[in-house]
GROMACS .gro file of C-alpha atoms in nm:
model
  406
    1MET     CA    1  12.673  11.232   7.508
    2ASN     CA    2  12.399  11.024   7.673
    3PHE     CA    3  12.062  11.024   7.502
    4ASP     CA    4  11.859  11.303   7.665
    5PHE     CA    5  11.494  11.250   7.578
    6ASN     CA    6  11.367  11.548   7.782
    7GLY     CA    7  11.627  11.787   7.643
    8LEU     CA    8  11.570  11.680   7.282
    9SER     CA    9  11.192  11.700   7.334
   10PHE     CA   10  11.219  12.062   7.447
   11LEU     CA   11  11.447  12.146   7.154
   12ILE     CA   12  11.185  11.998   6.920
   13ILE     CA   13  10.908  12.196   7.094
   14VAL     CA   14  11.105  12.521   7.049
   15THR     CA   15  11.169  12.431   6.684
   16ILE     CA   16  10.797  12.368   6.622
   17PHE     CA   17  10.710  12.699   6.789
   18ILE     CA   18  10.958  12.889   6.569
   19TYR     CA   19  10.822  12.709   6.261
   20TYR     CA   20  10.472  12.827   6.359
   21LEU     CA   21  10.606  13.182   6.411
   22ALA     CA   22  10.775  13.173   6.070
   23LYS     CA   23  10.456  13.051   5.899
   24ARG     CA   24  10.266  13.339   6.059
   25ASN     CA   25  10.536  13.586   5.945
   26PRO     CA   26  10.658  13.478   5.599
   27SER     CA   27  10.881  13.785   5.556
   28LEU     CA   28  11.082  13.673   5.861
   29ALA     CA   29  11.082  13.301   5.786
   30THR     CA   30  11.431  13.274   5.634
   31ILE     CA   31  11.578  13.492   5.910
   32LEU     CA   32  11.421  13.277   6.181
   33TYR     CA   33  11.524  12.949   6.017
   34VAL     CA   34  11.887  13.059   5.974
   35ALA     CA   35  11.899  13.190   6.333
   36LEU     CA   36  11.747  12.866   6.463
   37PHE     CA   37  11.991  12.648   6.268
   38LEU     CA   38  12.296  12.843   6.394
   39ARG     CA   39  12.181  12.819   6.754
   40ILE     CA   40  12.078  12.453   6.753
   41PHE     CA   41  12.404  12.365   6.580
   42THR     CA   42  12.594  12.554   6.853
   43ILE     CA   43  12.395  12.384   7.130
   44LEU     CA   44  12.455  12.035   6.991
   45LEU     CA   45  12.823  12.114   6.934
   46SER     CA   46  12.854  12.218   7.300
   47GLN     CA   47  12.681  11.897   7.409
   48ILE     CA   48  12.910  11.670   7.209
   49ILE     CA   49  13.262  11.806   7.167
   50LEU     CA   50  13.307  12.174   7.244
   51VAL     CA   51  13.319  12.388   7.558
   52LEU     CA   52  13.182  12.726   7.452
   53PRO     CA   53  13.316  13.060   7.583
   54ASP     CA   54  13.123  13.141   7.904
   55GLY     CA   55  12.984  12.787   7.892
   56VAL     CA   56  13.138  12.712   8.232
   57GLY     CA   57  13.181  12.937   8.536
   58ASP     CA   58  12.855  13.122   8.602
   59ALA     CA   59  12.669  12.901   8.356
   60GLY     CA   60  12.776  12.594   8.553
   61ARG     CA   61  12.684  12.757   8.884
   62PHE     CA   62  12.337  12.854   8.762
   63GLU     CA   63  12.275  12.501   8.633
   64LEU     CA   64  12.405  12.335   8.950
   65ARG     CA   65  12.192  12.562   9.169
   66ALA     CA   66  11.889  12.476   8.954
   67TYR     CA   67  11.956  12.105   9.005
   68GLU     CA   68  11.993  12.148   9.383
   69LEU     CA   69  11.675  12.360   9.406
   70SER     CA   70  11.479  12.106   9.203
   71LYS     CA   71  11.529  11.852   9.482
   72LEU     CA   72  11.297  12.066   9.701
   73GLY     CA   73  11.002  11.971   9.484
   74ILE     CA   74  10.763  12.186   9.285
   75SER     CA   75  10.543  12.294   9.580
   76ASN     CA   76  10.838  12.415   9.790
   77LEU     CA   77  10.985  12.596   9.490
   78LEU     CA   78  10.663  12.786   9.424
   79LEU     CA   79  10.634  12.876   9.792
   80ASN     CA   80  10.991  13.013   9.796
   81TYR     CA   81  10.971  13.271   9.519
   82PRO     CA   82  11.312  13.447   9.522
   83GLY     CA   83  11.216  13.784   9.368
   84PHE     CA   84  11.499  14.000   9.234
   85ASN     CA   85  11.790  13.762   9.263
   86SER     CA   86  12.104  13.666   9.070
   87PHE     CA   87  11.990  13.303   9.089
   88PHE     CA   88  11.635  13.372   8.971
   89ILE     CA   89  11.726  13.187   8.650
   90SER     CA   90  11.816  12.882   8.861
   91TRP     CA   91  11.479  12.895   9.037
   92PHE     CA   92  11.302  12.919   8.700
   93ILE     CA   93  11.491  12.621   8.553
   94ALA     CA   94  11.449  12.426   8.878
   95ILE     CA   95  11.070  12.432   8.834
   96PHE     CA   96  11.106  12.236   8.509
   97TYR     CA   97  11.375  12.009   8.654
   98SER     CA   98  11.137  11.920   8.937
   99LEU     CA   99  10.865  11.835   8.685
  100PHE     CA  100  11.060  11.662   8.406
  101GLY     CA  101  11.394  11.565   8.559
  102HIS     CA  102  11.747  11.699   8.537
  103SER     CA  103  11.855  11.794   8.183
  104GLU     CA  104  12.117  12.055   8.087
  105LEU     CA  105  11.998  12.035   7.728
  106MET     CA  106  11.647  12.129   7.841
  107ALA     CA  107  11.789  12.433   8.022
  108LYS     CA  108  11.972  12.533   7.702
  109ALA     CA  109  11.644  12.494   7.513
  110PHE     CA  110  11.498  12.767   7.737
  111SER     CA  111  11.783  13.000   7.640
  112LEU     CA  112  11.713  12.911   7.277
  113PHE     CA  113  11.343  12.989   7.320
  114PHE     CA  114  11.402  13.334   7.467
  115GLY     CA  115  11.688  13.408   7.227
  116MET     CA  116  11.481  13.320   6.919
  117ASN     CA  117  11.179  13.514   7.039
  118SER     CA  118  11.406  13.812   7.099
  119ILE     CA  119  11.493  13.814   6.728
  120TYR     CA  120  11.123  13.811   6.644
  121LEU     CA  121  11.046  14.089   6.894
  122GLY     CA  122  11.345  14.290   6.767
  123CYS     CA  123  11.194  14.274   6.418
  124VAL     CA  124  10.851  14.374   6.552
  125VAL     CA  125  10.989  14.680   6.733
  126SER     CA  126  11.210  14.787   6.442
  127LYS     CA  127  10.918  14.752   6.200
  128LYS     CA  128  10.711  14.989   6.415
  129ILE     CA  129  10.995  15.241   6.417
  130TRP     CA  130  11.161  15.201   6.077
  131GLY     CA  131  10.925  15.003   5.852
  132PRO     CA  132  10.951  14.652   5.697
  133ASN     CA  133  11.261  14.692   5.478
  134ILE     CA  134  11.487  14.812   5.758
  135SER     CA  135  11.324  14.563   5.995
  136ASN     CA  136  11.459  14.278   5.780
  137LYS     CA  137  11.811  14.423   5.806
  138VAL     CA  138  11.770  14.431   6.184
  139GLY     CA  139  11.650  14.069   6.181
  140TRP     CA  140  11.949  13.945   5.982
  141THR     CA  141  12.193  14.134   6.204
  142LEU     CA  142  12.040  13.979   6.517
  143ALA     CA  143  12.027  13.633   6.360
  144ILE     CA  144  12.401  13.615   6.291
  145PHE     CA  145  12.540  13.836   6.571
  146PRO     CA  146  12.800  13.607   6.738
  147THR     CA  147  12.732  13.678   7.107
  148LEU     CA  148  12.357  13.650   7.054
  149ILE     CA  149  12.413  13.303   6.908
  150LEU     CA  150  12.638  13.214   7.202
  151TYR     CA  151  12.408  13.336   7.481
  152SER     CA  152  12.107  13.169   7.319
  153SER     CA  153  12.297  12.840   7.342
  154ILE     CA  154  12.421  12.829   7.703
  155ILE     CA  155  12.267  12.856   8.050
  156LEU     CA  156  12.312  13.224   8.131
  157ARG     CA  157  12.070  13.509   8.203
  158GLU     CA  158  12.137  13.718   7.893
  159ALA     CA  159  11.880  13.557   7.659
  160TYR     CA  160  11.608  13.603   7.921
  161ILE     CA  161  11.711  13.961   7.992
  162TYR     CA  162  11.715  14.091   7.638
  163PHE     CA  163  11.382  13.921   7.565
  164PHE     CA  164  11.209  14.103   7.851
  165LEU     CA  165  11.397  14.424   7.770
  166LEU     CA  166  11.250  14.402   7.419
  167VAL     CA  167  10.903  14.349   7.568
  168ALA     CA  168  10.962  14.676   7.755
  169LEU     CA  169  11.087  14.858   7.442
  170ASN     CA  170  10.785  14.732   7.249
  171GLY     CA  171  10.566  14.874   7.525
  172ILE     CA  172  10.749  15.208   7.509
  173VAL     CA  173  10.698  15.236   7.133
  174ASP     CA  174  10.326  15.157   7.180
  175TRP     CA  175  10.308  15.409   7.466
  176ILE     CA  176  10.449  15.684   7.248
  177ARG     CA  177  10.193  15.601   6.978
  178PHE     CA  178   9.881  15.537   7.188
  179LYS     CA  179   9.956  15.637   7.550
  180ASN     CA  180   9.721  15.369   7.678
  181PHE     CA  181   9.724  15.161   7.995
  182LYS     CA  182   9.797  14.837   7.806
  183SER     CA  183  10.125  14.969   7.666
  184PHE     CA  184  10.230  15.097   8.010
  185ILE     CA  185  10.164  14.757   8.168
  186LYS     CA  186  10.366  14.593   7.889
  187LEU     CA  187  10.670  14.816   7.940
  188PHE     CA  188  10.642  14.800   8.320
  189LEU     CA  189  10.630  14.418   8.326
  190GLY     CA  190  10.914  14.398   8.071
  191PHE     CA  191  11.151  14.600   8.287
  192ILE     CA  192  11.042  14.429   8.611
  193LEU     CA  193  11.089  14.078   8.469
  194ALA     CA  194  11.428  14.173   8.320
  195ALA     CA  195  11.529  14.304   8.663
  196HIS     CA  196  11.440  13.969   8.818
  197PHE     CA  197  11.733  13.823   8.626
  198HIS     CA  198  11.967  14.120   8.682
  199GLY     CA  199  11.860  14.395   8.920
  200ALA     CA  200  12.031  14.684   8.743
  201MET     CA  201  11.790  14.645   8.449
  202ILE     CA  202  11.536  14.839   8.658
  203ILE     CA  203  11.733  15.152   8.563
  204GLY     CA  204  11.557  15.147   8.226
  205LEU     CA  205  11.218  15.183   8.395
  206ILE     CA  206  11.346  15.464   8.618
  207THR     CA  207  11.482  15.648   8.314
  208PHE     CA  208  11.152  15.609   8.129
  209LEU     CA  209  10.952  15.739   8.428
  210LEU     CA  210  11.184  16.040   8.460
  211VAL     CA  211  11.131  16.121   8.093
  212ILE     CA  212  10.753  16.098   8.131
  213PHE     CA  213  10.770  16.310   8.448
  214TYR     CA  214  10.970  16.578   8.264
  215GLN     CA  215  10.735  16.574   7.963
  216SER     CA  216  10.427  16.599   8.186
  217LEU     CA  217  10.580  16.884   8.388
  218ARG     CA  218  10.677  17.070   8.071
  219LYS     CA  219  10.331  17.031   7.917
  220LEU     CA  220  10.169  17.130   8.245
  221PHE     CA  221  10.380  17.447   8.257
  222ILE     CA  222  10.301  17.537   7.893
  223ASP     CA  223   9.929  17.474   7.945
  224THR     CA  224   9.928  17.684   8.262
  225THR     CA  225  10.080  17.981   8.078
  226LYS     CA  226   9.795  17.947   7.827
  227LEU     CA  227   9.542  17.931   8.114
  228LYS     CA  228   9.439  17.574   8.037
  229ILE     CA  229   9.536  17.246   8.203
  230SER     CA  230   9.535  16.902   8.043
  231LEU     CA  231   9.379  16.655   8.286
  232LYS     CA  232   9.594  16.373   8.143
  233SER     CA  233   9.922  16.564   8.186
  234PHE     CA  234   9.822  16.672   8.536
  235SER     CA  235   9.735  16.312   8.627
  236TYR     CA  236  10.069  16.180   8.498
  237PHE     CA  237  10.253  16.452   8.685
  238MET     CA  238  10.077  16.386   9.016
  239ILE     CA  239  10.113  16.006   8.994
  240LEU     CA  240  10.485  16.031   8.920
  241LEU     CA  241  10.534  16.296   9.189
  242ILE     CA  242  10.368  16.071   9.449
  243LEU     CA  243  10.576  15.772   9.337
  244SER     CA  244  10.893  15.983   9.362
  245LEU     CA  245  10.807  16.094   9.716
  246ILE     CA  246  10.734  15.734   9.820
  247VAL     CA  247  11.066  15.618   9.673
  248TYR     CA  248  11.254  15.896   9.853
  249THR     CA  249  11.086  15.877  10.194
  250LYS     CA  250  11.073  15.496  10.214
  251GLU     CA  251  11.444  15.450  10.133
  252PHE     CA  252  11.355  15.246   9.826
  253LYS     CA  253  11.646  15.028   9.719
  254VAL     CA  254  11.725  14.940   9.360
  255PRO     CA  255  11.865  14.586   9.319
  256LYS     CA  256  12.244  14.588   9.266
  257ILE     CA  257  12.248  14.966   9.326
  258GLY     CA  258  12.097  15.023   9.669
  259SER     CA  259  11.915  15.326   9.806
  260LEU     CA  260  11.844  15.623   9.578
  261THR     CA  261  11.901  15.870   9.862
  262ASN     CA  262  12.213  16.000  10.040
  263PHE     CA  263  12.403  16.062   9.716
  264ASP     CA  264  12.724  16.184   9.883
  265LYS     CA  265  12.764  15.855  10.068
  266LYS     CA  266  12.656  15.671   9.754
  267ILE     CA  267  12.950  15.818   9.559
  268ASP     CA  268  13.192  15.682   9.819
  269LEU     CA  269  13.032  15.339   9.778
  270ILE     CA  270  13.060  15.369   9.398
  271LEU     CA  271  13.433  15.441   9.424
  272THR     CA  272  13.476  15.135   9.646
  273GLN     CA  273  13.269  14.924   9.406
  274ILE     CA  274  13.484  15.029   9.109
  275LYS     CA  275  13.805  14.934   9.289
  276ASN     CA  276  13.657  14.597   9.385
  277VAL     CA  277  13.557  14.501   9.030
  278ASP     CA  278  13.878  14.613   8.859
  279LYS     CA  279  14.067  14.287   8.899
  280GLY     CA  280  14.189  13.986   8.702
  281THR     CA  281  14.391  13.949   8.383
  282ALA     CA  282  14.118  14.125   8.185
  283LYS     CA  283  14.089  14.426   8.418
  284TYR     CA  284  14.068  14.780   8.288
  285PRO     CA  285  14.392  14.984   8.286
  286LYS     CA  286  14.481  15.174   8.602
  287TRP     CA  287  14.418  15.512   8.438
  288ALA     CA  288  14.050  15.414   8.394
  289VAL     CA  289  14.002  15.364   8.771
  290PRO     CA  290  13.893  15.684   8.957
  291GLU     CA  291  14.073  15.749   9.285
  292ASN     CA  292  13.839  16.020   9.416
  293LYS     CA  293  13.506  16.194   9.352
  294SER     CA  294  13.641  16.451   9.109
  295GLU     CA  295  13.801  16.181   8.893
  296LEU     CA  296  13.480  15.979   8.890
  297TYR     CA  297  13.294  16.229   8.670
  298TYR     CA  298  13.544  16.249   8.388
  299LYS     CA  299  13.649  15.881   8.403
  300ILE     CA  300  13.296  15.744   8.365
  301PRO     CA  301  13.297  15.836   7.990
  302ILE     CA  302  13.633  15.654   7.961
  303ARG     CA  303  13.484  15.348   8.130
  304ILE     CA  304  13.183  15.363   7.897
  305ILE     CA  305  13.420  15.354   7.598
  306TYR     CA  306  13.593  15.054   7.757
  307PHE     CA  307  13.263  14.883   7.830
  308ILE     CA  308  13.152  14.923   7.467
  309GLY     CA  309  13.470  14.824   7.286
  310ALA     CA  310  13.724  14.653   7.512
  311PRO     CA  311  13.957  14.476   7.483
  312TYR     CA  312  14.152  14.715   7.265
  313PRO     CA  313  14.477  14.605   7.093
  314TRP     CA  314  14.693  14.724   7.385
  315ASP     CA  315  14.483  14.514   7.630
  316ILE     CA  316  14.538  14.181   7.454
  317ASN     CA  317  14.775  13.956   7.649
  318LYS     CA  318  14.607  13.617   7.600
  319LEU     CA  319  14.490  13.429   7.294
  320ASP     CA  320  14.125  13.422   7.403
  321HIS     CA  321  14.126  13.803   7.434
  322ILE     CA  322  14.120  13.812   7.053
  323ILE     CA  323  13.759  13.686   7.065
  324GLY     CA  324  13.665  13.980   7.285
  325PHE     CA  325  13.858  14.215   7.054
  326LEU     CA  326  13.654  14.100   6.753
  327ASP     CA  327  13.332  14.137   6.955
  328GLY     CA  328  13.435  14.489   7.055
  329ILE     CA  329  13.488  14.585   6.690
  330LEU     CA  330  13.122  14.502   6.621
  331TYR     CA  331  13.003  14.728   6.904
  332LEU     CA  332  13.233  15.010   6.800
  333GLY     CA  333  13.099  14.974   6.446
  334LEU     CA  334  12.741  14.999   6.574
  335THR     CA  335  12.838  15.300   6.787
  336PHE     CA  336  12.984  15.469   6.478
  337LEU     CA  337  12.659  15.406   6.288
  338ILE     CA  338  12.456  15.548   6.578
  339ILE     CA  339  12.667  15.867   6.575
  340ARG     CA  340  12.618  15.897   6.200
  341ASN     CA  341  12.245  15.841   6.254
  342ARG     CA  342  12.216  16.104   6.529
  343LYS     CA  343  11.992  16.350   6.340
  344ILE     CA  344  11.728  16.086   6.272
  345ILE     CA  345  11.755  15.952   6.628
  346LEU     CA  346  11.710  16.295   6.787
  347SER     CA  347  11.411  16.373   6.565
  348ASP     CA  348  11.226  16.050   6.645
  349PRO     CA  349  11.059  16.019   6.991
  350ASN     CA  350  11.095  15.640   6.992
  351LEU     CA  351  11.466  15.645   6.916
  352ARG     CA  352  11.531  15.936   7.154
  353ILE     CA  353  11.397  15.750   7.453
  354ILE     CA  354  11.573  15.426   7.353
  355LEU     CA  355  11.897  15.626   7.333
  356LEU     CA  356  11.839  15.779   7.679
  357ILE     CA  357  11.771  15.436   7.828
  358LEU     CA  358  12.081  15.293   7.659
  359ILE     CA  359  12.296  15.578   7.794
  360SER     CA  360  12.160  15.521   8.146
  361TYR     CA  361  12.250  15.152   8.123
  362LEU     CA  362  12.597  15.230   7.988
  363ILE     CA  363  12.665  15.464   8.281
  364VAL     CA  364  12.551  15.211   8.542
  365TYR     CA  365  12.727  14.913   8.386
  366SER     CA  366  13.047  15.107   8.319
  367ILE     CA  367  13.065  15.162   8.696
  368GLY     CA  368  12.975  14.806   8.789
  369VAL     CA  369  13.199  14.630   8.534
  370GLY     CA  370  13.576  14.649   8.575
  371ASN     CA  371  13.710  14.387   8.337
  372PHE     CA  372  13.634  14.326   7.973
  373GLY     CA  373  13.580  13.953   8.025
  374THR     CA  374  13.264  14.033   8.223
  375GLY     CA  375  13.193  14.332   8.000
  376ILE     CA  376  13.158  14.117   7.688
  377ARG     CA  377  12.871  13.931   7.850
  378HIS     CA  378  12.702  14.235   8.003
  379ARG     CA  379  12.711  14.449   7.689
  380SER     CA  380  12.533  14.173   7.497
  381LYS     CA  381  12.223  14.269   7.699
  382PHE     CA  382  12.209  14.588   7.494
  383VAL     CA  383  12.289  14.460   7.142
  384PHE     CA  384  11.925  14.507   7.045
  385MET     CA  385  11.927  14.874   7.150
  386PHE     CA  386  12.248  14.939   6.957
  387VAL     CA  387  12.103  14.768   6.649
  388LEU     CA  388  11.768  14.951   6.670
  389LEU     CA  389  11.945  15.287   6.685
  390ALA     CA  390  12.180  15.205   6.398
  391ALA     CA  391  11.915  15.022   6.194
  392SER     CA  392  11.885  15.245   5.887
  393LEU     CA  393  12.261  15.227   5.819
  394LEU     CA  394  12.302  14.852   5.869
  395PRO     CA  395  12.429  14.659   5.565
  396LYS     CA  396  12.173  14.458   5.372
  397ILE     CA  397  12.219  14.082   5.407
  398THR     CA  398  12.075  13.832   5.159
  399LEU     CA  399  12.133  13.459   5.116
  400TYR     CA  400  12.087  13.471   4.742
  401LYS     CA  401  12.024  13.721   4.463
  402LYS     CA  402  11.724  13.706   4.239
  403SER     CA  403  11.812  13.634   3.882
  404LYS     CA  404  11.759  13.910   3.628
  405TYR     CA  405  11.643  13.650   3.380
  406LYS     CA  406  11.338  13.430   3.399
   0.00000   0.00000   0.00000
């Protein structure tokens, strides 16, 4: 490994920032330090001797595109803002390459920054929902979760996505508590920025707006029967109704999904999309691929189960599939805890809406993902939602036990 001054400098900057964050939040300090050590160790290992899973392929393409874009110069980069784009991460990294020079280690430091801040934000959100004790359990789970360590150490979009998704979830929790404009802006920007890195993340915002629309309509109806109308509920209803009409009449297109109109034709496109993605040695079994519209409805739940837990024992035909199998066990375990936790989830408005958003993502990604190799990466986007929903039943993790004797 050649000495990379820029890359090491950015790693040090991230480390100093996390140290500052830990000093400001003493209850999270040990969690943040352990998480930081695991991720920096993984990054340095990948730089010296080890090729990490998913460390090549898309990661290499994103990095190479960033290097090529950086040659345009900072002014041209800023003038050619890509918007919602699979290579938005490359454009973002290219800005720093154009300023400081080419450095893969620097790009990995960005993943580390967003990955570490995601742990902090995950603790913040869980504390608002569950309280400090359970928040620490969430923090430890996120700190040592294998795929979170991996994707905070390589040049992929996941660390960026789950950071901005957590910004959105934090905004949703604040919205439920205060219903102010600041919390709405926070959740709106969170979803929009997450969608810049992967367009289908906008589905979370759509789901949230549908929930608010339904709640406003329901309250408006109840108030009308009592011969009184809440100005706030009426305003929410009218704003969302106007937005819905604009989306419908203007043929608004969701990134990675397309137009929200002409649903009959859309189903035909979905069937074609499923057949196109079910390929490779890690593809889903044939019985999970719908052949027609009627099969689509009852096979989507099957594909969700595959998205969450695959590969299953009968899918393993290569040695590296065992890594995915172990990862799937963790998600199935979290799913089991969520099912056990269902009464608390359904009684809490924060957890209910997080569950609805998670379900909407699972439906969309179960359609768009057709092999468990890709699924392992995509489902890591939602680890935080799984953990937040299962939080109260997570095992307690401690590095040491306090002595009974002084």
